[in-house]
Amino acid sequence: MRQRHLESLLREALADTPVVLLVGARQTGKTTLARKLCEALGGQYASLDDAATLAGAAADPAGFVRARAAPFVIDEVQAAPALLRAIKQAVDADRRPGRFLLTGSADVLALPKVSESLAGRMEVRTLWPLSQGEIHGRTEGFLGALFGDGPWRSPRARRTDLARLVAAGGYPELVARENPRRRDAWFASYVTAILQRDVRDLARIEGLIEMPRLLALLAARSSALMNMSELSRASAIPQTTLKRYLALLELTWLLRPLPAWSTNRSKRLVKAPKIHLVDSGLAVHLAGFDTEALARDRSNLGPLLETFVVGELTRQASWTPGRTHLFHFRTSTGREVDVVLEGPGGKVAGVEVKASAVVSASDFAGLHALAEAAGRKFA
């Protein structure tokens, strides 16, 4: 079992918070990590993927959560949203920390059936696919170094090495799969299962036949600005329906758009985000590429390498002390920075991703513009 960097933060949260919610895409290791904590802390475990367990939770939510050893781990809690109201009532009656550890493969707090908030009673943590550090058994320190806490040296990598890392992604099940055909088979089954199960359950729609094609279009536009009009034309999906589908893909942790950064916070909400899927390996599969195609053509590698870097930074931000938020930056004159990180105290740093053999002065134009916009906050 691989050590997950988020484990220590979950233990801290369970020590002082009544409810801890662990969210993220399916097959990122939430169940494995939750069961490990449950066993270590002497709690009880129930999975709502089990039909009988789900039926019992839906029939009597209050009875289901009553008199269970803490922490009571409820896996895939989005399957029975009524449980959250019962958990709220149980916590209001007994505020001891560490009573419930919940996991969810959909964004539970955004589900329409959740009418009662657990605000002030619950801490939410996201488990992403494995980071490179978790795969290789080390803890990354890039974000701390970026904001001035120490030196950092980038390991050297050939283009073929980068292409292999981008195509492999970080889902735990795939780390040991060297055969590209077996990885493709896993990704195909994975996407089918999510679209036919989670998306259908959330939307109460049986078909959603446009979803696979939409995902492929998004993967082909990896790292591009989200242009709703163009995406609507290419997918032949009306914009109103398209917005709903994109929201469903975010709810199930397949799509993670990167919002725009601006010194004016209100403008961040109206500027177009960048398209990024949650995992570069998934994007490579959906776009129809493989390691050889990425290594052979920089125009293929560049956008997906950027998605890979965004994924790695997102994963590191989930366990690094202090809140770090990710954005992209683009000026009206076309200068841009691939990733903007806004860290503790409002400090700002920029990360530029280039799939090229050499770097020229012009490659820093976007970073200079970001530094000018951020002023004294630029780190």
XYZ file of C-alpha atoms in Angstrom:
379
model
C 0.000 0.000 0.000
C 1.431 3.391 -1.009
C 1.732 6.100 1.597
C -0.620 8.998 0.803
C 0.575 12.444 1.819
C -2.979 13.415 2.794
C -3.161 10.775 5.540
C -1.532 12.915 8.242
C -3.924 15.796 7.512
C -6.918 13.466 7.785
C -5.669 12.238 11.156
C -5.300 15.851 12.345
C -8.812 16.673 11.155
C -10.338 13.647 12.888
C -8.636 14.726 16.126
C -10.547 18.025 16.348
C -13.489 17.947 13.880
C -16.700 15.885 14.207
C -17.053 15.094 10.491
C -14.351 14.729 7.846
C -15.322 14.366 4.195
C -12.828 12.859 1.754
C -13.830 13.543 -1.857
C -12.305 12.842 -5.229
C -12.669 10.826 -8.416
C -13.343 7.118 -8.326
C -10.276 4.851 -8.186
C -8.001 7.441 -6.580
C -7.646 5.394 -3.375
C -10.283 6.961 -1.102
C -11.677 3.626 0.090
C -8.223 2.182 0.742
C -7.160 5.219 2.752
C -10.467 5.430 4.667
C -10.364 1.743 5.594
C -6.759 2.086 6.740
C -7.707 4.945 9.072
C -10.803 3.082 10.246
C -8.773 0.033 11.247
C -6.035 2.109 12.889
C -8.548 4.127 14.955
C -10.839 1.210 15.807
C -13.936 2.448 13.973
C -16.622 0.855 11.832
C -16.938 0.813 8.056
C -19.924 0.720 5.695
C -19.962 1.033 1.908
C -23.019 2.395 0.139
C -21.826 0.619 -2.996
C -23.357 -2.451 -1.321
C -27.052 -2.639 -2.253
C -28.225 -3.977 1.116
C -26.263 -1.355 3.046
C -27.600 1.406 0.813
C -31.178 0.192 1.306
C -30.734 0.251 5.094
C -29.235 3.741 5.039
C -32.032 5.090 2.837
C -34.811 3.467 4.868
C -33.638 4.697 8.287
C -30.867 7.312 8.081
C -31.006 8.207 11.788
C -30.846 4.595 12.884
C -28.030 3.898 10.441
C -25.707 6.483 12.013
C -26.739 5.842 15.614
C -24.561 3.910 18.091
C -21.628 3.262 15.777
C -18.018 3.212 16.940
C -16.122 6.345 15.985
C -14.908 6.978 13.464
C -17.830 5.610 11.497
C -16.627 5.459 7.894
C -19.390 5.784 5.293
C -18.026 5.120 1.809
C -19.674 6.779 -1.235
C -22.018 8.867 0.905
C -23.403 10.699 -2.155
C -25.510 7.598 -2.829
C -27.730 8.477 0.174
C -27.806 12.275 0.616
C -30.431 11.949 3.375
C -27.676 10.591 5.609
C -26.117 14.055 5.843
C -29.137 15.431 7.679
C -29.006 12.476 10.119
C -25.268 13.050 10.610
C -25.915 16.735 11.296
C -28.475 15.848 13.964
C -26.124 13.289 15.526
C -23.261 15.787 15.637
C -25.459 18.520 17.106
C -26.298 16.125 19.931
C -22.665 15.039 20.434
C -19.845 17.270 19.164
C -16.993 14.875 19.906
C -14.282 15.022 17.209
C -13.671 12.167 14.831
C -17.197 10.753 14.811
C -17.628 10.399 11.049
C -15.274 9.938 8.114
C -17.206 10.175 4.839
C -16.023 9.563 1.307
C -17.661 10.691 -1.911
C -16.975 10.284 -5.632
C -19.289 13.195 -6.403
C -19.123 16.689 -4.948
C -21.522 16.007 -2.079
C -21.890 19.648 -1.060
C -23.161 20.528 -4.550
C -25.805 17.805 -4.736
C -29.335 19.251 -5.101
C -30.805 16.961 -2.422
C -28.496 18.226 0.310
C -30.717 20.789 2.053
C -28.886 20.923 5.352
C -25.349 22.273 5.633
C -22.644 20.728 7.771
C -20.767 24.033 7.833
C -18.754 24.392 11.007
C -19.039 20.680 11.715
C -17.128 19.234 8.766
C -13.698 19.518 7.148
C -13.417 18.639 3.464
C -10.291 17.170 1.887
C -9.708 16.083 -1.707
C -7.756 12.977 -2.671
C -6.394 13.287 -6.180
C -4.670 10.569 -8.226
C -1.142 9.705 -7.093
C 1.478 12.426 -7.364
C 4.946 11.623 -8.684
C 6.246 11.851 -5.113
C 3.690 9.334 -3.862
C 4.547 6.987 -6.731
C 8.262 7.147 -5.933
C 8.002 7.322 -2.133
C 9.061 10.913 -1.473
C 7.401 14.130 -0.304
C 7.561 16.998 -2.785
C 8.686 20.419 -1.572
C 8.214 22.463 -4.717
C 5.466 24.780 -3.450
C 7.384 25.652 -0.292
C 10.477 26.433 -2.349
C 8.436 28.435 -4.844
C 7.207 30.787 -2.120
C 10.684 31.242 -0.663
C 11.056 28.528 1.988
C 14.060 26.857 0.461
C 15.931 25.787 -2.691
C 14.494 23.413 -5.249
C 16.217 21.757 -8.157
C 14.342 20.295 -11.073
C 15.306 16.751 -12.040
C 16.351 16.405 -15.650
C 14.142 14.371 -17.950
C 14.282 13.470 -21.627
C 11.255 14.076 -23.814
C 10.521 10.338 -23.942
C 10.550 10.232 -20.130
C 8.133 13.159 -19.934
C 5.858 11.588 -22.536
C 5.781 8.361 -20.530
C 4.892 10.180 -17.289
C 2.177 12.242 -18.975
C 0.619 9.171 -20.612
C 0.753 7.078 -17.432
C -1.099 9.542 -15.181
C -1.602 8.828 -11.493
C -4.469 6.410 -10.927
C -3.157 3.794 -8.442
C -4.519 0.864 -10.450
C -2.401 1.860 -13.453
C 0.967 2.403 -11.774
C 1.862 -1.283 -12.153
C 0.441 -1.620 -15.687
C 3.253 -1.318 -18.208
C 1.265 -2.585 -21.185
C -0.281 0.431 -23.022
C -3.177 -1.704 -24.308
C -4.069 -2.748 -20.762
C -3.965 0.882 -19.613
C -6.260 1.887 -22.483
C -8.657 -0.918 -21.579
C -8.748 0.285 -17.969
C -9.399 3.902 -18.957
C -12.192 2.861 -21.346
C -13.921 0.830 -18.635
C -13.363 3.606 -16.103
C -15.004 6.313 -18.207
C -17.900 4.032 -19.142
C -18.559 3.133 -15.510
C -18.591 6.765 -14.358
C -20.835 7.951 -17.188
C -23.286 5.074 -16.802
C -23.316 5.147 -13.027
C -22.382 8.392 -11.308
C -23.380 10.855 -14.036
C -26.636 9.016 -14.703
C -27.473 8.895 -10.987
C -26.758 12.588 -10.512
C -28.654 13.668 -13.620
C -31.399 11.041 -13.502
C -30.837 10.579 -17.226
C -30.484 7.145 -18.810
C -28.762 8.062 -22.032
C -26.187 10.853 -21.993
C -24.888 9.498 -25.281
C -23.129 12.782 -26.047
C -20.865 12.546 -22.981
C -18.089 10.316 -24.417
C -17.767 12.553 -27.464
C -17.732 15.660 -25.266
C -14.967 14.206 -23.098
C -12.884 13.440 -26.199
C -13.373 17.016 -27.443
C -12.297 18.394 -24.062
C -9.198 16.186 -24.042
C -8.290 17.365 -27.554
C -8.575 20.960 -26.281
C -6.478 20.345 -23.181
C -4.909 23.585 -21.863
C -7.009 25.757 -24.207
C -9.402 28.460 -23.058
C -12.962 27.263 -22.515
C -14.862 28.679 -25.494
C -18.482 27.688 -24.979
C -19.651 28.774 -28.434
C -16.929 26.822 -30.246
C -17.374 23.774 -28.011
C -21.128 23.860 -28.576
C -20.661 23.928 -32.360
C -18.045 21.140 -32.332
C -20.122 18.879 -30.092
C -23.513 19.771 -31.609
C -24.784 20.255 -28.055
C -26.825 23.394 -27.226
C -25.027 25.723 -24.835
C -27.622 25.334 -22.087
C -27.242 21.547 -22.198
C -23.475 21.851 -22.574
C -23.174 23.884 -19.383
C -25.147 21.229 -17.535
C -22.948 18.425 -18.880
C -19.760 20.305 -17.939
C -21.112 20.791 -14.429
C -21.778 17.036 -14.194
C -18.218 16.276 -15.319
C -16.925 18.575 -12.573
C -19.219 16.994 -9.990
C -17.758 13.564 -10.790
C -14.144 14.848 -10.737
C -13.390 14.192 -14.399
C -13.025 17.860 -15.379
C -11.119 20.491 -13.366
C -11.208 23.830 -15.241
C -8.459 26.262 -14.240
C -9.981 29.688 -13.465
C -8.456 32.970 -14.554
C -6.378 35.103 -12.176
C -6.850 38.842 -11.883
C -6.045 41.482 -9.283
C -9.763 42.283 -9.436
C -11.392 39.245 -7.803
C -14.789 39.908 -9.379
C -13.244 39.630 -12.859
C -12.012 36.126 -12.094
C -15.591 34.909 -12.217
C -16.292 36.185 -15.723
C -13.015 35.410 -17.492
C -12.798 32.103 -19.350
C -11.147 29.191 -17.527
C -8.675 26.802 -19.122
C -9.667 23.226 -19.944
C -7.945 20.540 -17.882
C -9.047 17.012 -17.118
C -8.280 15.693 -13.642
C -5.496 13.382 -14.851
C -3.122 13.634 -17.812
C -3.251 9.884 -18.459
C -7.019 10.077 -18.824
C -6.651 13.044 -21.199
C -4.069 11.202 -23.308
C -6.373 8.194 -23.604
C -9.421 10.275 -24.534
C -7.423 12.296 -27.089
C -6.341 9.069 -28.788
C -2.578 9.436 -28.224
C 0.070 7.161 -26.744
C 3.602 7.608 -25.393
C 5.202 7.345 -28.836
C 2.879 9.943 -30.372
C 3.608 12.386 -27.558
C 7.371 11.886 -27.734
C 7.376 12.243 -31.510
C 5.417 15.506 -31.759
C 5.830 18.489 -29.416
C 2.511 19.925 -30.590
C 0.825 16.874 -29.060
C 2.987 16.809 -25.952
C 2.835 20.516 -25.038
C -0.844 20.912 -24.030
C -0.951 17.550 -22.250
C 2.319 18.256 -20.445
C 0.653 21.412 -19.148
C -2.304 19.345 -17.898
C 0.204 17.001 -16.226
C 1.903 19.934 -14.439
C -1.441 21.411 -13.352
C -2.362 18.001 -11.945
C 0.907 17.674 -10.011
C 0.601 21.203 -8.573
C -3.024 20.567 -7.599
C -2.028 17.397 -5.760
C 0.838 19.094 -3.936
C -1.424 21.994 -2.943
C -3.857 19.550 -1.293
C -1.373 18.636 1.459
C 1.078 21.580 1.581
C 0.587 23.773 4.695
C -1.334 26.963 3.944
C -3.945 27.377 1.254
C -2.640 27.541 -2.311
C -5.073 28.254 -5.155
C -4.360 27.626 -8.842
C -5.289 29.931 -11.723
C -4.093 30.889 -15.198
C -3.226 34.412 -16.383
C -3.899 36.097 -19.710
C -3.734 39.769 -20.643
C -5.792 41.565 -23.277
C -2.641 41.703 -25.440
C -2.223 37.922 -25.377
C 0.508 37.520 -22.779
C -0.186 34.528 -20.596
C 1.133 32.337 -17.797
C 0.100 28.701 -17.736
C -0.318 28.409 -13.960
C -0.609 31.132 -11.329
C -0.344 30.018 -7.716
C -1.793 32.268 -5.043
C -0.342 31.161 -1.738
C -0.404 32.134 1.930
C -0.700 35.868 2.518
C -1.759 36.452 -1.073
C 1.715 35.769 -2.474
C 1.686 35.073 -6.196
C 3.969 32.829 -8.262
C 3.882 31.824 -11.900
C 4.708 28.519 -13.572
C 5.349 28.390 -17.312
C 5.278 25.019 -19.091
C 7.253 24.546 -22.316
C 7.713 21.315 -24.271
C 10.735 22.661 -26.116
C 14.473 21.977 -26.101
C 15.475 25.605 -25.532
C 14.062 28.596 -23.668
C 14.316 32.148 -25.030
C 13.758 35.562 -23.475
C 10.366 35.856 -25.161
C 9.143 32.838 -23.170
C 9.251 35.022 -20.039
C 6.994 37.784 -21.384
C 3.934 36.394 -19.612
C 5.789 36.056 -16.302
C 6.976 39.668 -16.566
C 3.379 40.780 -17.161
C 2.212 38.740 -14.157
C 4.946 40.238 -11.979
C 3.859 43.728 -13.016
C 0.191 42.948 -12.306
C 0.874 41.303 -8.933
C 3.291 43.999 -7.754
C 4.757 43.413 -4.311
C 2.863 40.150 -3.928
C 4.865 38.509 -6.704
C 7.074 35.828 -5.195
